[in-house]
Amino acid sequence: MRKSRKKPERILLLIFTDCFSATYASARNKFVDAAQAAGATLSQYIHPSAVGKIGEALTIDVAHLGNRSADRQLLVISGTHGQEGYAGSAAQVGWLLSSPDKPVLGDVGVLLVHGLNPYGFSHGSRTNENNVDLNRNFVDHTQPYPENPGCDKLHQALTPLVWNRESFDSVSRAEADFLAEEGADALFSALVAGQYNHPDGLMYGGNGREWSNLTLERILCEHIGHASKVAFIEWHTGIGEYGKPFFLSFNELHSDERRQAENWWGEGVSDARPHGMERPTYSGLVFYGVQAFLSKARVAGAVIEFGTRGPEAGAVAMRQDRWLRFHGEAVNAEMQTLMRADLRDSLNPASYLWRHAVLDHAVALTDSAVCGLARW
Ligand SMILES: [Zn+2]
């Protein structure tokens, strides 16, 4: 029988407005305030050239707390995909506000990396200042890039010049043709595995290491380069049931690292089929970068998603995000506002129901990782 993860035991006294923010700048403030109150040491990594939506500085903020020199360190990353940073930030802030005095922190350190993609966070986009999907950027750029012929085939339909019902229909037709020829798993893989041929396309992995990629290496080396066991959480949204966690572990099946993550979070860690599909071979994940940067450490953990609208609407939101970046100036301000509100709601639902569910789960999952790591 499948063992499912226990429900969060603790009732949080926090409400969503304590932890969620309405802007990137406010999310930074909440994170810094909560980290200071928890006694963390704080560092800032300021983007050398890009600026935020209202001209603000773009920064990756890092908080380190607990036993910072311990052999065991938990790494928690938010905002790899910009718009998903709101939930990831709230997850970090919620944990800081509710759990910092846990006695187990005598044995482990916790490194919170806030806003890995600050440009996307501030501008409300999945991708960064170069339209790069950071979660496809951690490949070896000295080697030939992974090919994605399915994506090459669909690229034109996925990147319409005009945003209207006709362009919706032409994407649906192209996807239906592809589906009939190659099947649902191949279609899903073509759409999300990542691609390196179309800088103006979806899931573009870049043609070199992005600033956030280089900076993450620096952050990890400076703070947890000494660790031998690292637990990993990277908060995302968009896959899974509404408000519920969904795990994507990239540790080898049957490895000790995978078993550790199952011990912390339940066997659901290993039976994940994103949107019911066979899991694609994603290229260039942040997790692979973390493994490479911490080559002396064993790294166990997962990307943890919180479900929002489901796959169809999620795919539309991604195309809409990309369309607004390249063609948004062509439409009037009202249409932009309407589209941006829809886009934001697709990955950061406004309802307190969703936000409280995210907070409760996120705090419990982080606590489980801390306690599990102490015993690993
Ligand atoms: Zn994501």
mmCIF file of C-alpha atoms and ligand atoms in Angstrom:
data_model
loop_
_atom_site.group_PDB
_atom_site.id
_atom_site.type_symbol
_atom_site.label_atom_id
_atom_site.label_comp_id
_atom_site.label_asym_id
_atom_site.label_seq_id
_atom_site.Cartn_x
_atom_site.Cartn_y
_atom_site.Cartn_z
ATOM 1 C CA MET A 1 0.000 0.000 0.000
ATOM 2 C CA ARG A 2 1.181 3.499 -0.720
ATOM 3 C CA LYS A 3 2.264 5.471 2.245
ATOM 4 C CA SER A 4 1.187 9.058 1.949
ATOM 5 C CA ARG A 5 2.786 11.934 3.743
ATOM 6 C CA LYS A 6 1.178 12.916 7.004
ATOM 7 C CA LYS A 7 -0.880 16.076 7.095
ATOM 8 C CA PRO A 8 0.820 19.062 8.660
ATOM 9 C CA GLU A 9 0.514 18.611 12.411
ATOM 10 C CA ARG A 10 0.945 22.151 13.514
ATOM 11 C CA ILE A 11 -1.649 24.820 12.934
ATOM 12 C CA LEU A 12 0.183 27.924 11.862
ATOM 13 C CA LEU A 13 -0.736 31.157 13.508
ATOM 14 C CA LEU A 14 0.322 33.020 10.392
ATOM 15 C CA ILE A 15 -2.060 34.264 7.753
ATOM 16 C CA PHE A 16 -1.100 34.629 4.142
ATOM 17 C CA THR A 17 -0.602 38.381 4.299
ATOM 18 C CA ASP A 18 2.225 37.817 6.820
ATOM 19 C CA CYS A 19 4.214 35.869 4.263
ATOM 20 C CA PHE A 20 3.013 36.565 0.711
ATOM 21 C CA SER A 21 3.884 39.849 -0.956
ATOM 22 C CA ALA A 22 2.408 41.961 -3.707
ATOM 23 C CA THR A 23 5.728 43.007 -5.248
ATOM 24 C CA TYR A 24 9.290 41.738 -5.548
ATOM 25 C CA ALA A 25 10.589 44.621 -3.393
ATOM 26 C CA SER A 26 8.103 43.826 -0.646
ATOM 27 C CA ALA A 27 8.992 40.110 -0.811
ATOM 28 C CA ARG A 28 12.641 41.019 -0.264
ATOM 29 C CA ASN A 29 11.743 43.165 2.745
ATOM 30 C CA LYS A 30 9.634 40.440 4.321
ATOM 31 C CA PHE A 31 12.393 37.897 3.781
ATOM 32 C CA VAL A 32 15.120 40.119 5.221
ATOM 33 C CA ASP A 33 12.994 41.101 8.246
ATOM 34 C CA ALA A 34 12.040 37.491 9.007
ATOM 35 C CA ALA A 35 15.632 36.303 8.588
ATOM 36 C CA GLN A 36 16.943 39.012 10.903
ATOM 37 C CA ALA A 37 14.319 38.200 13.515
ATOM 38 C CA ALA A 38 15.388 34.551 13.310
ATOM 39 C CA GLY A 39 19.037 35.458 13.916
ATOM 40 C CA ALA A 40 20.244 34.508 10.443
ATOM 41 C CA THR A 41 23.301 36.007 8.802
ATOM 42 C CA LEU A 42 22.300 37.820 5.629
ATOM 43 C CA SER A 43 24.165 38.369 2.367
ATOM 44 C CA GLN A 44 23.168 40.132 -0.821
ATOM 45 C CA TYR A 45 24.251 39.404 -4.360
ATOM 46 C CA ILE A 46 23.336 42.404 -6.493
ATOM 47 C CA HIS A 47 22.766 42.074 -10.210
ATOM 48 C CA PRO A 48 25.422 44.177 -11.957
ATOM 49 C CA SER A 49 23.244 45.495 -14.792
ATOM 50 C CA ALA A 50 19.584 44.460 -14.870
ATOM 51 C CA VAL A 51 17.006 46.475 -12.926
ATOM 52 C CA GLY A 52 13.497 45.758 -11.700
ATOM 53 C CA LYS A 53 10.138 46.818 -13.052
ATOM 54 C CA ILE A 54 10.139 50.118 -11.175
ATOM 55 C CA GLY A 55 13.891 50.627 -11.473
ATOM 56 C CA GLU A 56 14.714 48.888 -8.201
ATOM 57 C CA ALA A 57 17.946 46.947 -7.636
ATOM 58 C CA LEU A 58 17.778 43.231 -8.326
ATOM 59 C CA THR A 59 19.311 41.071 -5.661
ATOM 60 C CA ILE A 60 19.550 37.460 -4.619
ATOM 61 C CA ASP A 61 19.213 37.568 -0.835
ATOM 62 C CA VAL A 62 20.736 34.777 1.197
ATOM 63 C CA ALA A 63 20.032 33.889 4.834
ATOM 64 C CA HIS A 64 22.057 31.312 6.727
ATOM 65 C CA LEU A 65 20.910 30.103 10.138
ATOM 66 C CA GLY A 66 21.250 27.256 12.567
ATOM 67 C CA ASN A 67 24.671 25.617 12.782
ATOM 68 C CA ARG A 68 26.368 27.241 9.798
ATOM 69 C CA SER A 69 29.525 25.164 10.041
ATOM 70 C CA ALA A 70 27.687 21.836 10.409
ATOM 71 C CA ASP A 71 28.380 18.993 8.061
ATOM 72 C CA ARG A 72 24.677 18.814 7.226
ATOM 73 C CA GLN A 73 23.062 21.751 5.475
ATOM 74 C CA LEU A 74 19.565 22.307 4.110
ATOM 75 C CA LEU A 75 19.427 24.422 0.950
ATOM 76 C CA VAL A 76 16.086 26.061 0.086
ATOM 77 C CA ILE A 77 15.763 28.024 -3.167
ATOM 78 C CA SER A 78 12.894 30.257 -4.271
ATOM 79 C CA GLY A 79 12.162 32.158 -7.459
ATOM 80 C CA THR A 80 14.024 30.141 -10.105
ATOM 81 C CA HIS A 81 10.984 30.920 -12.218
ATOM 82 C CA GLY A 82 10.215 34.560 -11.479
ATOM 83 C CA GLN A 83 6.456 34.525 -10.971
ATOM 84 C CA GLU A 84 6.699 31.406 -8.845
ATOM 85 C CA GLY A 85 8.900 33.409 -6.481
ATOM 86 C CA TYR A 86 5.859 34.757 -4.642
ATOM 87 C CA ALA A 87 4.914 31.337 -3.304
ATOM 88 C CA GLY A 88 8.542 30.303 -2.786
ATOM 89 C CA SER A 89 9.276 33.497 -0.893
ATOM 90 C CA ALA A 90 6.175 33.007 1.262
ATOM 91 C CA ALA A 91 7.286 29.429 1.972
ATOM 92 C CA GLN A 92 10.672 30.679 3.175
ATOM 93 C CA VAL A 93 9.233 33.580 5.175
ATOM 94 C CA GLY A 94 6.550 31.346 6.711
ATOM 95 C CA TRP A 95 9.183 28.872 7.857
ATOM 96 C CA LEU A 96 11.412 31.615 9.259
ATOM 97 C CA LEU A 97 8.526 33.136 11.204
ATOM 98 C CA SER A 98 7.320 29.844 12.603
ATOM 99 C CA SER A 99 10.299 27.576 13.141
ATOM 100 C CA PRO A 100 13.594 29.335 13.770
ATOM 101 C CA ASP A 101 14.088 28.182 17.345
ATOM 102 C CA LYS A 102 13.858 24.469 16.626
ATOM 103 C CA PRO A 103 16.447 22.688 18.815
ATOM 104 C CA VAL A 104 17.491 20.499 15.888
ATOM 105 C CA LEU A 105 19.104 23.565 14.306
ATOM 106 C CA GLY A 106 22.023 22.914 16.668
ATOM 107 C CA ASP A 107 22.981 20.034 14.377
ATOM 108 C CA VAL A 108 22.228 21.432 10.944
ATOM 109 C CA GLY A 109 22.461 24.693 9.058
ATOM 110 C CA VAL A 110 19.776 26.115 6.792
ATOM 111 C CA LEU A 111 20.677 28.217 3.765
ATOM 112 C CA LEU A 112 17.766 30.108 2.237
ATOM 113 C CA VAL A 113 18.354 31.534 -1.260
ATOM 114 C CA HIS A 114 15.647 34.088 -2.030
ATOM 115 C CA GLY A 115 14.797 35.116 -5.589
ATOM 116 C CA LEU A 116 17.285 33.191 -7.722
ATOM 117 C CA ASN A 117 15.814 34.948 -10.768
ATOM 118 C CA PRO A 118 15.188 38.454 -9.431
ATOM 119 C CA TYR A 119 14.513 39.919 -12.890
ATOM 120 C CA GLY A 120 11.671 37.487 -13.561
ATOM 121 C CA PHE A 121 10.365 37.964 -10.013
ATOM 122 C CA SER A 122 10.179 41.738 -10.394
ATOM 123 C CA HIS A 123 8.951 41.798 -13.990
ATOM 124 C CA GLY A 124 6.465 38.949 -13.574
ATOM 125 C CA SER A 125 8.067 36.459 -15.935
ATOM 126 C CA ARG A 126 9.181 32.843 -15.814
ATOM 127 C CA THR A 127 12.468 33.678 -17.515
ATOM 128 C CA ASN A 128 15.316 36.046 -16.723
ATOM 129 C CA GLU A 129 16.707 39.226 -18.296
ATOM 130 C CA ASN A 130 17.788 37.248 -21.382
ATOM 131 C CA ASN A 131 14.590 35.192 -21.732
ATOM 132 C CA VAL A 132 16.544 32.257 -20.340
ATOM 133 C CA ASP A 133 14.693 29.637 -18.326
ATOM 134 C CA LEU A 134 17.198 29.246 -15.484
ATOM 135 C CA ASN A 135 15.963 25.745 -14.820
ATOM 136 C CA ARG A 136 17.348 24.733 -18.224
ATOM 137 C CA ASN A 137 20.596 26.756 -17.992
ATOM 138 C CA PHE A 138 22.697 24.410 -15.826
ATOM 139 C CA VAL A 139 24.117 22.361 -18.695
ATOM 140 C CA ASP A 140 27.772 22.073 -19.695
ATOM 141 C CA HIS A 141 27.954 24.935 -22.189
ATOM 142 C CA THR A 142 31.258 23.669 -23.584
ATOM 143 C CA GLN A 143 29.493 20.589 -24.969
ATOM 144 C CA PRO A 144 26.966 20.354 -27.819
ATOM 145 C CA TYR A 145 23.524 21.242 -26.516
ATOM 146 C CA PRO A 146 20.790 18.623 -26.144
ATOM 147 C CA GLU A 147 18.543 18.554 -29.202
ATOM 148 C CA ASN A 148 14.777 18.924 -29.006
ATOM 149 C CA PRO A 149 13.434 18.328 -32.531
ATOM 150 C CA GLY A 150 9.830 18.268 -31.279
ATOM 151 C CA CYS A 151 10.216 21.781 -29.955
ATOM 152 C CA ASP A 152 11.827 22.925 -33.241
ATOM 153 C CA LYS A 153 8.735 21.632 -35.025
ATOM 154 C CA LEU A 154 6.304 23.418 -32.694
ATOM 155 C CA HIS A 155 8.277 26.616 -32.185
ATOM 156 C CA GLN A 156 6.506 28.699 -34.779
ATOM 157 C CA ALA A 157 3.008 27.809 -33.592
ATOM 158 C CA LEU A 158 4.026 28.409 -29.957
ATOM 159 C CA THR A 159 5.333 31.898 -30.652
ATOM 160 C CA PRO A 160 2.532 33.799 -32.424
ATOM 161 C CA LEU A 161 2.929 37.435 -33.422
ATOM 162 C CA VAL A 162 -0.643 38.234 -32.438
ATOM 163 C CA TRP A 163 -2.496 37.159 -29.287
ATOM 164 C CA ASN A 164 -6.029 36.235 -30.287
ATOM 165 C CA ARG A 165 -8.369 33.255 -30.599
ATOM 166 C CA GLU A 166 -6.970 32.421 -33.997
ATOM 167 C CA SER A 167 -3.449 32.012 -32.621
ATOM 168 C CA PHE A 168 -4.867 29.896 -29.769
ATOM 169 C CA ASP A 169 -6.501 27.672 -32.356
ATOM 170 C CA SER A 170 -3.366 27.336 -34.434
ATOM 171 C CA VAL A 171 -1.396 26.155 -31.368
ATOM 172 C CA SER A 172 -4.148 23.636 -30.631
ATOM 173 C CA ARG A 173 -4.021 22.336 -34.207
ATOM 174 C CA ALA A 174 -0.217 22.047 -34.208
ATOM 175 C CA GLU A 175 -0.297 20.223 -30.869
ATOM 176 C CA ALA A 176 -3.118 17.909 -32.008
ATOM 177 C CA ASP A 177 -1.136 16.973 -35.147
ATOM 178 C CA PHE A 178 1.978 16.321 -33.074
ATOM 179 C CA LEU A 179 -0.038 14.283 -30.571
ATOM 180 C CA ALA A 180 -1.549 12.125 -33.319
ATOM 181 C CA GLU A 181 1.887 11.406 -34.769
ATOM 182 C CA GLU A 182 4.028 11.017 -31.667
ATOM 183 C CA GLY A 183 1.785 10.647 -28.603
ATOM 184 C CA ALA A 184 1.118 12.605 -25.435
ATOM 185 C CA ASP A 185 4.403 11.898 -23.640
ATOM 186 C CA ALA A 186 6.460 13.025 -26.646
ATOM 187 C CA LEU A 187 4.388 16.197 -26.931
ATOM 188 C CA PHE A 188 4.884 17.002 -23.255
ATOM 189 C CA SER A 189 8.609 16.377 -23.561
ATOM 190 C CA ALA A 190 8.878 18.596 -26.661
ATOM 191 C CA LEU A 191 7.171 21.408 -24.764
ATOM 192 C CA VAL A 192 9.034 21.274 -21.472
ATOM 193 C CA ALA A 193 12.356 19.385 -21.722
ATOM 194 C CA GLY A 194 14.183 22.579 -22.719
ATOM 195 C CA GLN A 195 15.684 23.882 -25.954
ATOM 196 C CA TYR A 196 18.846 25.740 -27.050
ATOM 197 C CA ASN A 197 18.002 26.794 -30.619
ATOM 198 C CA HIS A 198 15.422 29.567 -30.180
ATOM 199 C CA PRO A 199 16.412 32.502 -27.938
ATOM 200 C CA ASP A 200 12.933 34.006 -28.383
ATOM 201 C CA GLY A 201 11.188 30.708 -27.629
ATOM 202 C CA LEU A 202 9.820 28.869 -24.624
ATOM 203 C CA MET A 203 12.029 26.960 -22.167
ATOM 204 C CA TYR A 204 15.172 28.437 -23.731
ATOM 205 C CA GLY A 205 18.232 27.259 -21.800
ATOM 206 C CA GLY A 206 20.623 29.986 -23.013
ATOM 207 C CA ASN A 207 23.980 29.851 -24.739
ATOM 208 C CA GLY A 208 26.203 30.349 -21.702
ATOM 209 C CA ARG A 209 26.035 30.470 -17.929
ATOM 210 C CA GLU A 210 23.641 33.170 -16.769
ATOM 211 C CA TRP A 211 24.404 35.579 -13.904
ATOM 212 C CA SER A 212 22.115 33.619 -11.550
ATOM 213 C CA ASN A 213 23.918 30.408 -12.445
ATOM 214 C CA LEU A 214 27.373 31.869 -11.716
ATOM 215 C CA THR A 215 26.056 33.550 -8.576
ATOM 216 C CA LEU A 216 24.488 30.377 -7.227
ATOM 217 C CA GLU A 217 27.874 28.668 -7.485
ATOM 218 C CA ARG A 218 29.430 31.527 -5.528
ATOM 219 C CA ILE A 219 26.695 31.409 -2.880
ATOM 220 C CA LEU A 220 27.029 27.680 -2.354
ATOM 221 C CA CYS A 221 30.832 27.733 -2.228
ATOM 222 C CA GLU A 222 30.869 30.637 0.219
ATOM 223 C CA HIS A 223 28.269 29.223 2.593
ATOM 224 C CA ILE A 224 27.992 25.455 2.376
ATOM 225 C CA GLY A 225 31.037 24.333 0.396
ATOM 226 C CA HIS A 226 32.209 22.442 3.501
ATOM 227 C CA ALA A 227 29.060 20.303 3.812
ATOM 228 C CA SER A 228 29.064 16.584 3.133
ATOM 229 C CA LYS A 229 25.287 16.049 3.252
ATOM 230 C CA VAL A 230 22.923 18.559 1.717
ATOM 231 C CA ALA A 231 19.135 18.448 1.725
ATOM 232 C CA PHE A 232 17.595 20.313 -1.199
ATOM 233 C CA ILE A 233 14.256 22.049 -1.656
ATOM 234 C CA GLU A 234 13.456 24.232 -4.651
ATOM 235 C CA TRP A 235 9.994 25.806 -4.480
ATOM 236 C CA HIS A 236 7.959 26.019 -7.700
ATOM 237 C CA THR A 237 4.295 26.304 -8.647
ATOM 238 C CA GLY A 238 2.117 25.060 -11.485
ATOM 239 C CA ILE A 239 2.249 21.255 -11.349
ATOM 240 C CA GLY A 240 -0.039 19.098 -9.230
ATOM 241 C CA GLU A 241 -3.411 19.497 -7.582
ATOM 242 C CA TYR A 242 -4.572 22.914 -6.435
ATOM 243 C CA GLY A 243 -2.646 23.954 -3.313
ATOM 244 C CA LYS A 244 -1.060 20.534 -2.855
ATOM 245 C CA PRO A 245 2.659 19.681 -3.018
ATOM 246 C CA PHE A 246 3.991 17.718 -5.963
ATOM 247 C CA PHE A 247 7.528 16.325 -5.894
ATOM 248 C CA LEU A 248 10.073 16.063 -8.667
ATOM 249 C CA SER A 249 13.127 14.288 -7.319
ATOM 250 C CA PHE A 250 16.153 14.099 -9.571
ATOM 251 C CA ASN A 251 18.071 11.687 -7.398
ATOM 252 C CA GLU A 252 18.566 8.254 -8.953
ATOM 253 C CA LEU A 253 15.770 5.789 -8.268
ATOM 254 C CA HIS A 254 16.699 3.383 -5.442
ATOM 255 C CA SER A 255 19.672 5.536 -4.424
ATOM 256 C CA ASP A 256 20.225 6.336 -0.753
ATOM 257 C CA GLU A 257 19.563 10.008 -1.558
ATOM 258 C CA ARG A 258 16.151 9.148 -3.031
ATOM 259 C CA ARG A 259 15.335 7.012 0.008
ATOM 260 C CA GLN A 260 16.242 9.899 2.290
ATOM 261 C CA ALA A 261 13.822 12.209 0.521
ATOM 262 C CA GLU A 262 11.111 9.533 0.740
ATOM 263 C CA ASN A 263 11.748 9.252 4.469
ATOM 264 C CA TRP A 264 11.273 12.997 4.878
ATOM 265 C CA TRP A 265 8.266 13.493 2.639
ATOM 266 C CA GLY A 266 6.696 10.125 1.852
ATOM 267 C CA GLU A 267 6.783 7.805 -1.126
ATOM 268 C CA GLY A 268 4.968 10.367 -3.254
ATOM 269 C CA VAL A 269 8.461 11.722 -3.922
ATOM 270 C CA SER A 270 9.034 8.835 -6.296
ATOM 271 C CA ASP A 271 5.788 8.204 -8.106
ATOM 272 C CA ALA A 272 5.444 11.579 -9.690
ATOM 273 C CA ARG A 273 4.124 11.855 -13.226
ATOM 274 C CA PRO A 274 3.913 15.580 -13.935
ATOM 275 C CA HIS A 275 0.443 16.332 -15.297
ATOM 276 C CA GLY A 276 0.006 12.537 -15.604
ATOM 277 C CA MET A 277 2.754 12.348 -18.251
ATOM 278 C CA GLU A 278 5.947 10.352 -18.369
ATOM 279 C CA ARG A 279 8.613 12.536 -16.880
ATOM 280 C CA PRO A 280 10.678 14.182 -19.623
ATOM 281 C CA THR A 281 14.455 14.242 -19.570
ATOM 282 C CA TYR A 282 14.807 17.851 -18.516
ATOM 283 C CA SER A 283 18.064 19.546 -19.517
ATOM 284 C CA GLY A 284 20.040 21.961 -17.375
ATOM 285 C CA LEU A 285 18.152 21.817 -14.080
ATOM 286 C CA VAL A 286 19.261 23.893 -11.092
ATOM 287 C CA PHE A 287 19.515 20.612 -9.167
ATOM 288 C CA TYR A 288 22.263 19.415 -11.528
ATOM 289 C CA GLY A 289 24.119 22.671 -10.958
ATOM 290 C CA VAL A 290 23.857 22.256 -7.194
ATOM 291 C CA GLN A 291 25.244 18.722 -7.457
ATOM 292 C CA ALA A 292 28.147 19.965 -9.578
ATOM 293 C CA PHE A 293 28.918 22.989 -7.365
ATOM 294 C CA LEU A 294 28.861 20.844 -4.215
ATOM 295 C CA SER A 295 30.863 18.005 -5.697
ATOM 296 C CA LYS A 296 32.101 16.862 -2.281
ATOM 297 C CA ALA A 297 28.573 16.567 -0.907
ATOM 298 C CA ARG A 298 25.742 14.136 -1.327
ATOM 299 C CA VAL A 299 22.626 16.083 -2.262
ATOM 300 C CA ALA A 300 19.141 14.665 -1.600
ATOM 301 C CA GLY A 301 15.825 16.366 -2.150
ATOM 302 C CA ALA A 302 13.392 17.615 -4.723
ATOM 303 C CA VAL A 303 11.777 20.384 -6.624
ATOM 304 C CA ILE A 304 8.504 20.849 -4.765
ATOM 305 C CA GLU A 305 5.659 22.306 -6.806
ATOM 306 C CA PHE A 306 2.284 23.552 -5.637
ATOM 307 C CA GLY A 307 -0.530 22.896 -8.082
ATOM 308 C CA THR A 308 -2.494 25.805 -9.500
ATOM 309 C CA ARG A 309 -4.678 25.612 -12.616
ATOM 310 C CA GLY A 310 -3.624 22.381 -14.244
ATOM 311 C CA PRO A 311 -1.699 21.687 -17.436
ATOM 312 C CA GLU A 312 -3.811 23.318 -20.153
ATOM 313 C CA ALA A 313 -4.099 26.717 -18.574
ATOM 314 C CA GLY A 314 -0.497 26.475 -17.397
ATOM 315 C CA ALA A 315 0.732 26.021 -20.954
ATOM 316 C CA VAL A 316 -1.305 29.017 -22.110
ATOM 317 C CA ALA A 317 0.168 31.092 -19.285
ATOM 318 C CA MET A 318 3.701 30.248 -20.422
ATOM 319 C CA ARG A 319 2.972 31.328 -23.977
ATOM 320 C CA GLN A 320 1.264 34.453 -22.685
ATOM 321 C CA ASP A 321 4.316 35.311 -20.565
ATOM 322 C CA ARG A 322 6.586 34.956 -23.574
ATOM 323 C CA TRP A 323 4.206 36.881 -25.822
ATOM 324 C CA LEU A 324 3.983 39.830 -23.410
ATOM 325 C CA ARG A 325 7.772 40.039 -23.297
ATOM 326 C CA PHE A 326 8.236 40.173 -27.061
ATOM 327 C CA HIS A 327 4.989 41.752 -28.298
ATOM 328 C CA GLY A 328 3.249 43.235 -25.246
ATOM 329 C CA GLU A 329 4.066 46.803 -26.268
ATOM 330 C CA ALA A 330 1.862 46.345 -29.320
ATOM 331 C CA VAL A 331 -1.376 46.200 -27.324
ATOM 332 C CA ASN A 332 -3.068 48.844 -25.222
ATOM 333 C CA ALA A 333 -2.461 49.255 -21.508
ATOM 334 C CA GLU A 334 -5.759 47.681 -20.513
ATOM 335 C CA MET A 335 -5.104 44.513 -22.458
ATOM 336 C CA GLN A 336 -1.646 44.289 -20.923
ATOM 337 C CA THR A 337 -3.092 44.740 -17.439
ATOM 338 C CA LEU A 338 -5.705 42.046 -17.997
ATOM 339 C CA MET A 339 -3.172 39.624 -19.395
ATOM 340 C CA ARG A 340 -0.667 40.291 -16.600
ATOM 341 C CA ALA A 341 -3.327 39.732 -13.917
ATOM 342 C CA ASP A 342 -4.266 36.406 -15.498
ATOM 343 C CA LEU A 343 -0.624 35.405 -15.804
ATOM 344 C CA ARG A 344 0.123 36.201 -12.190
ATOM 345 C CA ASP A 345 -2.955 34.352 -10.960
ATOM 346 C CA SER A 346 -1.947 31.298 -12.975
ATOM 347 C CA LEU A 347 1.190 30.742 -10.855
ATOM 348 C CA ASN A 348 0.360 32.669 -7.704
ATOM 349 C CA PRO A 349 -3.381 32.337 -7.098
ATOM 350 C CA ALA A 350 -4.812 35.211 -5.078
ATOM 351 C CA SER A 351 -7.170 33.087 -2.979
ATOM 352 C CA TYR A 352 -6.393 32.750 0.726
ATOM 353 C CA LEU A 353 -7.414 29.097 0.403
ATOM 354 C CA TRP A 354 -4.503 28.368 -1.916
ATOM 355 C CA ARG A 355 -2.058 30.541 -0.014
ATOM 356 C CA HIS A 356 -2.858 29.058 3.394
ATOM 357 C CA ALA A 357 -2.554 25.549 1.960
ATOM 358 C CA VAL A 358 0.850 26.436 0.490
ATOM 359 C CA LEU A 359 2.048 27.910 3.777
ATOM 360 C CA ASP A 360 0.917 24.969 5.892
ATOM 361 C CA HIS A 361 2.493 22.408 3.588
ATOM 362 C CA ALA A 362 5.675 24.380 2.998
ATOM 363 C CA VAL A 363 6.424 24.875 6.684
ATOM 364 C CA ALA A 364 5.739 21.208 7.459
ATOM 365 C CA LEU A 365 7.853 20.007 4.515
ATOM 366 C CA THR A 366 10.760 22.250 5.501
ATOM 367 C CA ASP A 367 10.549 21.045 9.112
ATOM 368 C CA SER A 368 10.529 17.432 7.883
ATOM 369 C CA ALA A 369 13.646 18.053 5.808
ATOM 370 C CA VAL A 370 15.468 19.682 8.729
ATOM 371 C CA CYS A 371 14.597 16.845 11.114
ATOM 372 C CA GLY A 372 15.345 14.175 8.516
ATOM 373 C CA LEU A 373 18.662 15.754 7.589
ATOM 374 C CA ALA A 374 19.723 15.746 11.252
ATOM 375 C CA ARG A 375 19.261 11.953 11.262
ATOM 376 C CA TRP A 376 20.815 11.264 7.818
HETATM 377 ZN ZN ZN B 1 8.754 26.471 -11.978
#
